[in-house]
Amino acid sequence: ANYIWTSGRRHEGGTRVVHDFHFNRSTPSCNLYLALQQSKSLVAVAGRTVFKIFRLDECRDEPAGGYSLSDMHILPNNYQRKSKQNLSGLDTAIADIVWSPSDESKLAWGSTNNKVFVLDINKEKYRMFQCHSRSVNCVVFHPSTPLLLSSSNDGSVFCYDLRSPETEAVACANFSTGGDNAVRCIDFSRVNENLFATGQESGTIQVWDIRNTQKPERSFHAQHSVITCSWHPNSQFNWLATGCHRQNTIGILDFSSTHFTAVRHLDTIQCISPVLKVRWRPDCDMHIASTAKTCDKNIYVWDLASHYLPDRIFEEHTGDMVTGFDWVGPDWLLSVGKDGRIILHHYSDGYRPADWVNPCSLAVSCRGSLAASQSTKKLPADPNVLSVQLMQLQTQPPPPQQQQPALGRNFSLTNAVGVSGAGARHRGSAASASSAVTATIVQWNRTSTPGEYNLVEYRCPSQKLPLGTDSFVHLAKHYRLSGASLSEVCAHNFQLAAGLGLDSAACLWQLVLCAFGVEEEALAAASAANAASAAEASASLNLPEHQLGADELAGGGGINSASMSVTSASASAPANMPNSESVSALLSLDDVDADRRLGLGGSTGGGGGSAGGGGGGSSSGGFAFIDAGLQSDSATLDDDFDGGGAGAGVGGDTDVGELDAASAGGFGDASSKEPNDYLFSDGEPATADEEFFADGTGTGAAPLEQSQLPLQGLWQQKPQQAQQHRKRRQQRSGSWQLLQQQQQQQQQQPPQHQQEFLPSDLPPLTAKLEADLSGMVTDAMYELVNCGHVQTVATACVLLGDRLRDKLDESVAETWMLSYIDLLHSHQLFVESAALIGACGFLPNVALLNQQSTSISLICAACNYPSKQGFTCARSLCKQRPLLCVICHRTVRGLYLWSRACQHGGHFDHLMDWYSKNSVCPECGASVDFGI
Amino acid sequence: MVSVMQTVDTAHDDMIHDAQLDYYGTRLATCSSDKTIRVFDVRNRGQSLLCTLARHEGPVWQVAWSHPVHGSLLASCSYDRRVLVWRESAAAPQQHQQRQQQHQQWEVVYEHAQHESSVNSVAWAPHEYGLMFACASSDGSISVVTCGQDGNWETSKIPNAHTIGVNAVSWAPATQPSSLLCPPVASSAADDAAGGRGSAPTARRLVSGGCDGQVRVWRLEPDGAQWSRESTLEGHSDWVRDVAWAPNLGLSRDMIASCGQDCRVIIWTRRDEDTSWSSVTLPPFQDVLWHVSWSVTGNLLAVSSGDNKVSLWKESLDGQWICLNAPANSEEQ
């Protein structure tokens, strides 16, 4: 019969309720005390309303064993009757009850009305002693002789000789405890049966020889207050356990020293609640059980070897508290509580807190380090467990077999979304980010059989985990929040991110560049193109750009078509173009378009692959566009293209080819699904492409080689491009007015190629394209944040400012900004965070952060008059020079550090030096509080 | 994936139950069964003991650092039914000169003793809410303690949060800080400007895990007086040991990780407040799980189990969770 207790734990050991008094109105609840015979055969339970003697029988038929109680019916009637008739006052509360160890028929108890009773259960006769003047606290029999001791709140300890005539009701001895401090407990020593210890509420512990009533053998002050004491049952240990109810402690005192007065304080067990009673566990020398005086219904068993936690907790009692308990054996514990239940506990059913405590800890810091401590053994303390390890998350590739399927699917997803440009969630970025986390770049590799793909991984040596603090700090310090132009800043940031191997971040910069860099560049591009158009040399190449300008196609559609041409043309320009003007124009176009191309390559190629290898991957991504477009029309063009590539001596043709394949797959699908798609419309005449490629491949060597260049190679062109930027700006400012004229001119120009090159049903793309791209940008941002890279996203938000207003919820942007600011703070990059907040003008709530708590009222250090302007005293009488350093008495220039308490301050360095050794102001001695 | 950067010898006398790095990652607080808390300086891979705090009378289960906005307060909860809030006090001059010996003074600024049983978990609220912490106790209740402007600490209790006891508590991030940072007038103006795009203050929430195997989400009622149970997440078959609400970086997704005695980690997500929670269970572990912890950006989940393993998990695109460190590596820790 296993009980399932309210705690939900199943008790296999056989813990059970052996009796329930069912307290109710007629028998109200009371403090119940329990006494167990030394032979464990009879149990007496007594309280104000209850007096019962049970026989304790071992349960032999129960599998769990244990004991059962059967009512002896010895007393109830007698007790009730006699208590009413003869023994006046017996119905008051019983304070303690005990069986005689020498004569097991004798039961003694003390009551709160100062009386001590002794009952012989065979004769059913009472003896009453009334010696105390206040409530009796404790009664105890001598281990061998029929002597009874009782202690009381009046501070007296009386000894009664039970061999005396029964009519005698006086004590045979009175131990002079010296004072009127309540004596709470008595216990006979197991080592010398003539010795007993008394504990007083004042904290005095006295050890008496029963033959000497005048003077205790030892007397010392142990604790604040001793409420219970118990000698160790094993005579090897001359230990006394004392319970203290004010400090919630159990003290263990060692009396084994032969020195007369020396008592060694062995140990102190810190309990959770005031201790009421302690009992050593038989046969387990290190275990002691305790109950609580108030507010605690549990029985605790403490192990002296490791007593920070109780070894066991028996929490089966409900209600208020456990008032009496004793060990039936080492494994069985009988207890009675105010809930009226007598419960037999098996030791193994006790709740073992040590099994339920945290053996390990874990913390993730802002810097990507983990703190973890773990124990190998639960208890006792193992030196190895007491350390905390700080771990750094490091880059390591995941097992490829795990990653392959997941990434493979994602990658194709990327293509689809990238091309349609309308995916609600740009899952592709997540793919790239996950590859960044695991520091792998994934590329598609086309095998000989079309349609079959292998996943190839390679690792970029410079890659770092986004969690890593190095790259975070580096980016925080070097990301630019403003610059001459958006595209320039984007390019800078892209380079930064790509340089750290943060492909996903780099990808976002490309995307931003593609989506928004276009706006401002388009005008410049148009003007530059017009300037270049004066040159005859590149007429055919430039015509699309004219078209672009004329149609005011700021968007990427035209750009893409243009980029195809320019990709090839630009690189060829330095070599082939004699006209310097056209060179510059073309280069500038290249700049624009290359960026766009990179961006689009990044966005549509998606994934780690596109951004992977930055320049290399993405510029080949640009070619992928071309090829995709071509492939959707005819295979021959592909051949042409390959031919061009091969002619250019492209060693890494496979790379291009791979990407071709990937993107061609994606794009082919996309274009077939969306015939109206501006990029790869079916209406594209093949001839135009061929023509274009005739142009392109003629000079195509350079760009194709370029596509194979590593990242640095590509960006080496940057200084040059920066020059072009500058030039273009000049041109722009100069040619702004010309622009409209030029556009008019362009409209007048009969663009012969236009009809061939561009689909006739090309929709007005500007608005739609912008929307699509900004949507993609925000999608990418979401995914990047999802992958934990809020830094780049927040920076991009600042850079784009209002441009994302329609797409991005302001509160979301705010959350990003605040998260990033919080991260910056946690890395103690306060300067960077202030700069970021300052640049957040488009988010008023964020921008206000810098203005919170920034007004400081100052008073003059010399005359305590409020300062009006800065540190200058407003009083004309005060001649104090402002900003004097209290250390060197010179006026401070630069950082000024001052105490707001006394307004004294000075050079930052001086004061830091001073305050590292002192905490008072050097001028006036006022203490400086470094706390909050 | 994980390599040991440094090992801090804590010199605790007994088992360490919790170790927490502060906001800047420069200080490490450990707490142990030996009733003490130790604070270490772990900057630059060094380790020096800053102080030993010994005011608890029982094993200390958890420590928590507050956000530096409130000064770096340290809260600790213990078996002695108390939560102590510690503050590094202004050191007297002579102590300053001993700074080389790293003697620092910490004082208890608040003692929370309103639980009837061991306090198992303590967590500071997002700093936007002010100085506020929640603590969970074996008596089944959760206390939310707030420090007002006047320095008085006020307690509101969730009685009987979990029937047998609460093991862990974690705060939801302040998802829309803007509404909290600004005075109401300014934010309503911002609302108008934004076309009333729902930037109403998000309800304060916390999540708790208890001995009844349940994870419960609590929400502060709009009147700010009472916490009410918003949802109960059932999935664990045994005690829930730890819960952790993922940091939210502006994504409209709530994510909670919970782990427990049943050797499972369950990740609960919901898209927004109107939808119900859905759960993903990580592949089974070999041992009892004690801690789950999110990285600051909320995309990595660290799980520590009783068999001395720390594993890192990341969600792949299809919603599967992938272990980033192979078990073979974590053995080496």
Tab-separated table of C-alpha atoms in Angstrom, chain A residues 395-691:
chain	number	residue	atom	x	y	z
A	395	THR	CA	34.158	28.411	-35.331
A	396	GLN	CA	33.845	24.897	-36.360
A	397	PRO	CA	32.050	23.419	-39.290
A	398	PRO	CA	29.074	21.293	-38.541
A	399	PRO	CA	29.056	17.723	-39.630
A	400	PRO	CA	28.490	17.993	-43.359
A	401	GLN	CA	25.931	15.269	-43.510
A	402	GLN	CA	23.752	17.290	-41.218
A	403	GLN	CA	24.066	20.505	-43.055
A	404	GLN	CA	23.813	19.320	-46.564
A	405	PRO	CA	20.169	18.621	-47.009
A	406	ALA	CA	19.044	21.633	-45.113
A	407	LEU	CA	21.196	24.077	-46.953
A	408	GLY	CA	20.531	22.510	-50.252
A	409	ARG	CA	16.881	23.077	-49.993
A	410	ASN	CA	17.316	26.521	-48.694
A	411	PHE	CA	19.545	27.476	-51.438
A	412	SER	CA	17.070	26.732	-54.121
A	413	LEU	CA	14.544	28.582	-52.082
A	414	THR	CA	16.795	31.529	-52.172
A	415	ASN	CA	16.877	31.637	-55.864
A	416	ALA	CA	13.179	31.525	-56.212
A	417	VAL	CA	12.614	34.244	-53.731
A	418	GLY	CA	15.385	36.382	-54.961
A	419	VAL	CA	14.141	36.420	-58.470
A	420	SER	CA	10.526	36.901	-57.745
A	421	GLY	CA	11.567	39.521	-55.282
A	422	ALA	CA	8.293	39.236	-53.500
A	423	GLY	CA	8.885	36.575	-50.940
A	424	ALA	CA	7.253	37.482	-47.699
A	425	ARG	CA	10.203	36.081	-45.872
A	426	HIS	CA	13.579	36.186	-47.369
A	427	ARG	CA	14.606	32.848	-46.127
A	428	GLY	CA	17.658	32.902	-48.261
A	429	SER	CA	19.468	35.261	-46.031
A	430	ALA	CA	18.964	32.930	-43.209
A	431	ALA	CA	20.703	30.294	-45.161
A	432	SER	CA	23.618	32.532	-45.699
A	433	ALA	CA	23.673	33.530	-42.109
A	434	SER	CA	23.603	30.043	-40.896
A	435	SER	CA	26.487	29.322	-43.107
A	436	ALA	CA	28.216	32.266	-41.585
A	437	VAL	CA	27.673	30.913	-38.143
A	438	THR	CA	29.178	27.661	-39.022
A	439	ALA	CA	31.696	29.406	-41.142
A	440	THR	CA	31.107	27.588	-44.291
A	441	ILE	CA	30.376	28.881	-47.662
A	442	VAL	CA	28.242	26.797	-49.809
A	443	GLN	CA	28.295	26.742	-53.507
A	444	TRP	CA	26.489	24.792	-56.054
A	445	ASN	CA	28.532	22.636	-58.224
A	446	ARG	CA	27.148	21.309	-61.404
A	447	THR	CA	28.233	17.854	-62.223
A	448	SER	CA	28.264	16.419	-65.673
A	449	THR	CA	24.656	15.409	-65.412
A	450	PRO	CA	22.391	18.405	-65.467
A	451	GLY	CA	19.907	18.495	-62.706
A	452	GLU	CA	22.133	16.745	-60.247
A	453	TYR	CA	23.821	18.885	-57.683
A	454	ASN	CA	26.548	18.405	-55.241
A	455	LEU	CA	27.138	20.572	-52.328
A	456	VAL	CA	30.668	21.737	-51.935
A	457	GLU	CA	31.879	23.388	-48.837
A	458	TYR	CA	34.922	25.397	-48.400
A	459	ARG	CA	35.997	27.496	-45.548
A	460	CYS	CA	37.106	31.005	-45.588
A	461	PRO	CA	40.144	31.391	-43.409
A	462	SER	CA	39.317	34.789	-42.061
A	463	GLN	CA	35.849	33.968	-40.973
A	464	LYS	CA	34.683	34.572	-37.505
A	465	LEU	CA	31.538	33.787	-35.726
A	466	PRO	CA	29.116	36.672	-35.402
A	467	LEU	CA	28.949	35.908	-31.738
A	468	GLY	CA	32.611	36.581	-31.443
A	469	THR	CA	33.402	39.801	-29.787
A	470	ASP	CA	36.309	40.602	-32.072
A	471	SER	CA	34.322	41.054	-35.192
A	472	PHE	CA	31.579	42.835	-33.327
A	473	VAL	CA	33.922	45.389	-31.880
A	474	HIS	CA	35.741	45.771	-35.146
A	475	LEU	CA	32.560	46.382	-37.025
A	476	ALA	CA	31.207	48.693	-34.381
A	477	LYS	CA	34.284	50.808	-34.607
A	478	HIS	CA	34.614	50.844	-38.332
A	479	TYR	CA	31.141	50.727	-39.730
A	480	ARG	CA	30.434	54.079	-41.205
A	481	LEU	CA	27.141	55.711	-40.464
A	482	SER	CA	27.471	58.517	-42.913
A	483	GLY	CA	29.519	59.381	-45.885
A	484	ALA	CA	29.644	61.167	-49.146
A	485	SER	CA	27.097	58.922	-50.725
A	486	LEU	CA	25.083	55.960	-49.737
A	487	SER	CA	26.761	53.693	-52.161
A	488	GLU	CA	30.161	54.708	-50.993
A	489	VAL	CA	29.313	53.979	-47.393
A	490	CYS	CA	27.661	50.764	-48.388
A	491	ALA	CA	30.722	49.757	-50.294
A	492	HIS	CA	32.886	50.576	-47.342
A	493	ASN	CA	30.748	48.604	-45.000
A	494	PHE	CA	30.475	45.767	-47.427
A	495	GLN	CA	34.198	45.575	-47.641
A	496	LEU	CA	34.404	45.559	-43.893
A	497	ALA	CA	31.885	42.829	-43.447
A	498	ALA	CA	33.254	40.750	-46.248
A	499	GLY	CA	36.722	41.197	-44.903
A	500	LEU	CA	35.615	39.628	-41.678
A	501	GLY	CA	33.939	36.883	-43.546
A	502	LEU	CA	30.480	37.871	-42.445
A	503	ASP	CA	28.829	36.916	-45.652
A	504	SER	CA	25.310	37.546	-44.617
A	505	ALA	CA	26.158	41.003	-43.431
A	506	ALA	CA	28.032	41.712	-46.605
A	507	CYS	CA	25.064	40.440	-48.500
A	508	LEU	CA	22.819	42.942	-46.837
A	509	TRP	CA	25.102	45.785	-47.769
A	510	GLN	CA	25.006	44.694	-51.343
A	511	LEU	CA	21.307	44.543	-51.221
A	512	VAL	CA	21.037	47.965	-49.672
A	513	LEU	CA	23.390	49.301	-52.246
A	514	CYS	CA	21.378	47.740	-54.962
A	515	ALA	CA	18.076	48.968	-53.685
A	516	PHE	CA	18.916	52.432	-52.556
A	517	GLY	CA	22.293	53.297	-53.869
A	518	VAL	CA	20.562	53.406	-57.186
A	519	GLU	CA	18.476	56.423	-56.475
A	520	GLU	CA	21.202	58.894	-56.209
A	521	GLU	CA	23.502	57.135	-58.545
A	522	ALA	CA	21.026	56.973	-61.305
A	523	LEU	CA	21.079	60.653	-61.863
A	524	ALA	CA	24.812	60.747	-61.827
A	525	ALA	CA	24.904	57.759	-64.046
A	526	ALA	CA	22.643	59.384	-66.506
A	527	SER	CA	24.622	62.529	-66.601
A	528	ALA	CA	27.835	60.666	-66.844
A	529	ALA	CA	26.441	58.520	-69.541
A	530	ASN	CA	25.415	61.540	-71.427
A	531	ALA	CA	28.780	63.013	-71.070
A	532	ALA	CA	30.169	59.817	-72.319
A	533	SER	CA	27.749	59.631	-75.104
A	534	ALA	CA	29.578	62.407	-76.746
A	535	ALA	CA	32.233	59.921	-77.424
A	536	GLU	CA	31.560	57.888	-80.493
A	537	ALA	CA	33.593	54.971	-79.472
A	538	SER	CA	31.090	53.354	-77.231
A	539	ALA	CA	27.903	54.381	-78.877
A	540	SER	CA	26.385	50.993	-78.959
A	541	LEU	CA	27.287	50.310	-75.410
A	542	ASN	CA	26.043	53.533	-74.108
A	543	LEU	CA	22.777	53.486	-75.795
A	544	PRO	CA	21.136	51.441	-73.133
A	545	GLU	CA	22.267	53.975	-70.653
A	546	HIS	CA	20.722	56.680	-72.685
A	547	GLN	CA	17.687	54.673	-72.634
A	548	LEU	CA	17.976	54.477	-68.934
A	549	GLY	CA	18.326	58.137	-68.461
A	550	ALA	CA	15.648	58.940	-70.911
A	551	ASP	CA	13.116	56.721	-69.323
A	552	GLU	CA	14.191	57.858	-65.926
A	553	LEU	CA	14.712	54.325	-65.034
A	554	ALA	CA	16.324	54.739	-61.752
A	555	GLY	CA	15.511	51.202	-60.920
A	556	GLY	CA	17.438	48.133	-61.463
A	557	GLY	CA	15.693	46.821	-64.525
A	558	GLY	CA	17.471	49.048	-66.854
A	559	ILE	CA	20.459	48.807	-64.737
A	560	ASN	CA	20.576	45.165	-65.201
A	561	SER	CA	20.427	45.336	-68.853
A	562	ALA	CA	22.947	48.043	-68.667
A	563	SER	CA	25.124	46.181	-66.348
A	564	MET	CA	25.478	43.435	-68.808
A	565	SER	CA	26.963	45.719	-71.257
A	566	VAL	CA	28.996	47.650	-68.870
A	567	THR	CA	30.364	44.650	-67.192
A	568	SER	CA	32.212	43.816	-70.226
A	569	ALA	CA	32.707	47.244	-71.514
A	570	SER	CA	34.054	48.822	-68.430
A	571	ALA	CA	36.960	46.592	-68.031
A	572	SER	CA	37.724	46.874	-71.610
A	573	ALA	CA	37.551	50.570	-71.478
A	574	PRO	CA	40.953	51.303	-70.119
A	575	ALA	CA	42.475	49.239	-72.804
A	576	ASN	CA	40.340	50.017	-75.728
A	577	MET	CA	38.821	53.373	-75.269
A	578	PRO	CA	40.906	56.156	-76.524
A	579	ASN	CA	38.579	58.776	-75.347
A	580	SER	CA	39.346	59.705	-71.821
A	581	GLU	CA	35.965	61.185	-71.236
A	582	SER	CA	34.226	58.097	-72.242
A	583	VAL	CA	36.588	56.147	-70.151
A	584	SER	CA	35.685	58.048	-67.121
A	585	ALA	CA	32.072	57.824	-67.926
A	586	LEU	CA	32.207	54.153	-68.447
A	587	LEU	CA	34.146	53.614	-65.359
A	588	SER	CA	31.712	55.493	-63.359
A	589	LEU	CA	28.995	53.455	-64.858
A	590	ASP	CA	30.898	50.424	-64.049
A	591	ASP	CA	31.136	51.598	-60.550
A	592	VAL	CA	27.466	52.018	-60.255
A	593	ASP	CA	26.618	48.923	-62.065
A	594	ALA	CA	29.222	46.789	-60.573
A	595	ASP	CA	27.824	47.686	-57.242
A	596	ARG	CA	24.368	46.982	-58.370
A	597	ARG	CA	25.441	43.879	-59.975
A	598	LEU	CA	27.074	42.804	-56.815
A	599	GLY	CA	24.022	43.677	-54.928
A	600	LEU	CA	21.719	41.862	-57.192
A	601	GLY	CA	24.067	39.020	-57.363
A	602	GLY	CA	24.034	38.935	-53.645
A	603	SER	CA	20.349	39.256	-53.286
A	604	THR	CA	19.260	36.874	-55.903
A	605	GLY	CA	22.102	34.516	-55.608
A	606	GLY	CA	21.251	34.771	-51.976
A	607	GLY	CA	22.850	32.472	-49.584
A	608	GLY	CA	26.394	32.229	-48.626
A	609	GLY	CA	27.306	31.405	-52.139
A	610	SER	CA	26.609	34.747	-53.584
A	611	ALA	CA	28.288	36.715	-50.948
A	612	GLY	CA	30.714	33.958	-50.543
A	613	GLY	CA	34.070	35.140	-51.542
A	614	GLY	CA	32.603	38.573	-51.835
A	615	GLY	CA	33.897	39.882	-55.051
A	616	GLY	CA	34.582	36.621	-56.715
A	617	GLY	CA	31.329	35.018	-55.994
A	618	SER	CA	29.179	37.944	-56.559
A	619	SER	CA	30.716	39.251	-59.679
A	620	SER	CA	30.367	35.868	-61.153
A	621	GLY	CA	26.876	36.189	-59.901
A	622	GLY	CA	26.629	39.073	-62.247
A	623	PHE	CA	27.541	36.826	-65.028
A	624	ALA	CA	25.010	34.446	-63.819
A	625	PHE	CA	22.451	37.024	-64.602
A	626	ILE	CA	23.629	37.295	-68.077
A	627	ASP	CA	23.789	33.673	-68.560
A	628	ALA	CA	20.454	33.063	-67.043
A	629	GLY	CA	18.927	35.556	-69.293
A	630	LEU	CA	20.552	33.999	-72.232
A	631	GLN	CA	19.815	30.500	-71.306
A	632	SER	CA	16.188	31.134	-71.035
A	633	ASP	CA	16.320	31.940	-74.704
A	634	SER	CA	18.837	29.815	-76.355
A	635	ALA	CA	21.592	27.492	-75.551
A	636	THR	CA	23.776	28.845	-78.244
A	637	LEU	CA	24.221	32.020	-76.409
A	638	ASP	CA	25.437	30.074	-73.525
A	639	ASP	CA	27.987	28.607	-75.776
A	640	ASP	CA	28.884	32.010	-76.970
A	641	PHE	CA	29.304	33.116	-73.514
A	642	ASP	CA	31.390	30.202	-72.557
A	643	GLY	CA	33.381	30.779	-75.599
A	644	GLY	CA	33.938	34.283	-74.549
A	645	GLY	CA	34.912	33.136	-71.171
A	646	ALA	CA	37.193	30.534	-72.505
A	647	GLY	CA	38.653	32.947	-74.922
A	648	ALA	CA	39.430	35.095	-72.038
A	649	GLY	CA	41.398	32.276	-70.636
A	650	VAL	CA	39.261	31.842	-67.627
A	651	GLY	CA	40.789	29.134	-65.604
A	652	GLY	CA	37.950	29.072	-63.166
A	653	ASP	CA	35.338	28.699	-65.817
A	654	THR	CA	33.712	26.108	-63.699
A	655	ASP	CA	32.988	28.654	-61.069
A	656	VAL	CA	31.110	30.797	-63.405
A	657	GLY	CA	29.488	27.813	-64.852
A	658	GLU	CA	28.350	26.592	-61.541
A	659	LEU	CA	26.737	29.760	-60.667
A	660	ASP	CA	25.295	29.964	-64.084
A	661	ALA	CA	23.709	26.686	-63.535
A	662	ALA	CA	22.324	27.559	-60.194
A	663	SER	CA	20.991	30.847	-61.138
A	664	ALA	CA	19.919	29.705	-64.494
A	665	GLY	CA	17.821	27.105	-62.863
A	666	GLY	CA	16.291	29.613	-60.604
A	667	PHE	CA	15.918	32.293	-63.133
A	668	GLY	CA	14.685	30.022	-65.769
A	669	ASP	CA	11.936	28.950	-63.495
A	670	ALA	CA	11.217	32.378	-62.415
A	671	SER	CA	11.007	33.804	-65.840
A	672	SER	CA	8.813	31.057	-67.045
A	673	LYS	CA	6.552	31.606	-64.128
A	674	GLU	CA	6.526	35.294	-64.479
A	675	PRO	CA	6.650	36.229	-68.061
A	676	ASN	CA	6.297	39.849	-67.198
A	677	ASP	CA	9.408	39.853	-65.181
A	678	TYR	CA	11.470	42.688	-66.336
A	679	LEU	CA	14.731	40.924	-66.117
A	680	PHE	CA	14.275	37.874	-68.141
A	681	SER	CA	11.402	38.464	-70.303
A	682	ASP	CA	10.900	35.969	-73.012
A	683	GLY	CA	10.504	38.764	-75.429
A	684	GLU	CA	14.158	39.416	-75.373
A	685	PRO	CA	15.406	38.982	-78.855
A	686	ALA	CA	18.304	36.731	-79.187
A	687	THR	CA	19.981	38.942	-81.648
A	688	ALA	CA	20.309	41.663	-79.162
A	689	ASP	CA	22.021	39.374	-76.818
A	690	GLU	CA	24.240	38.135	-79.485
A	691	GLU	CA	25.060	41.581	-80.460
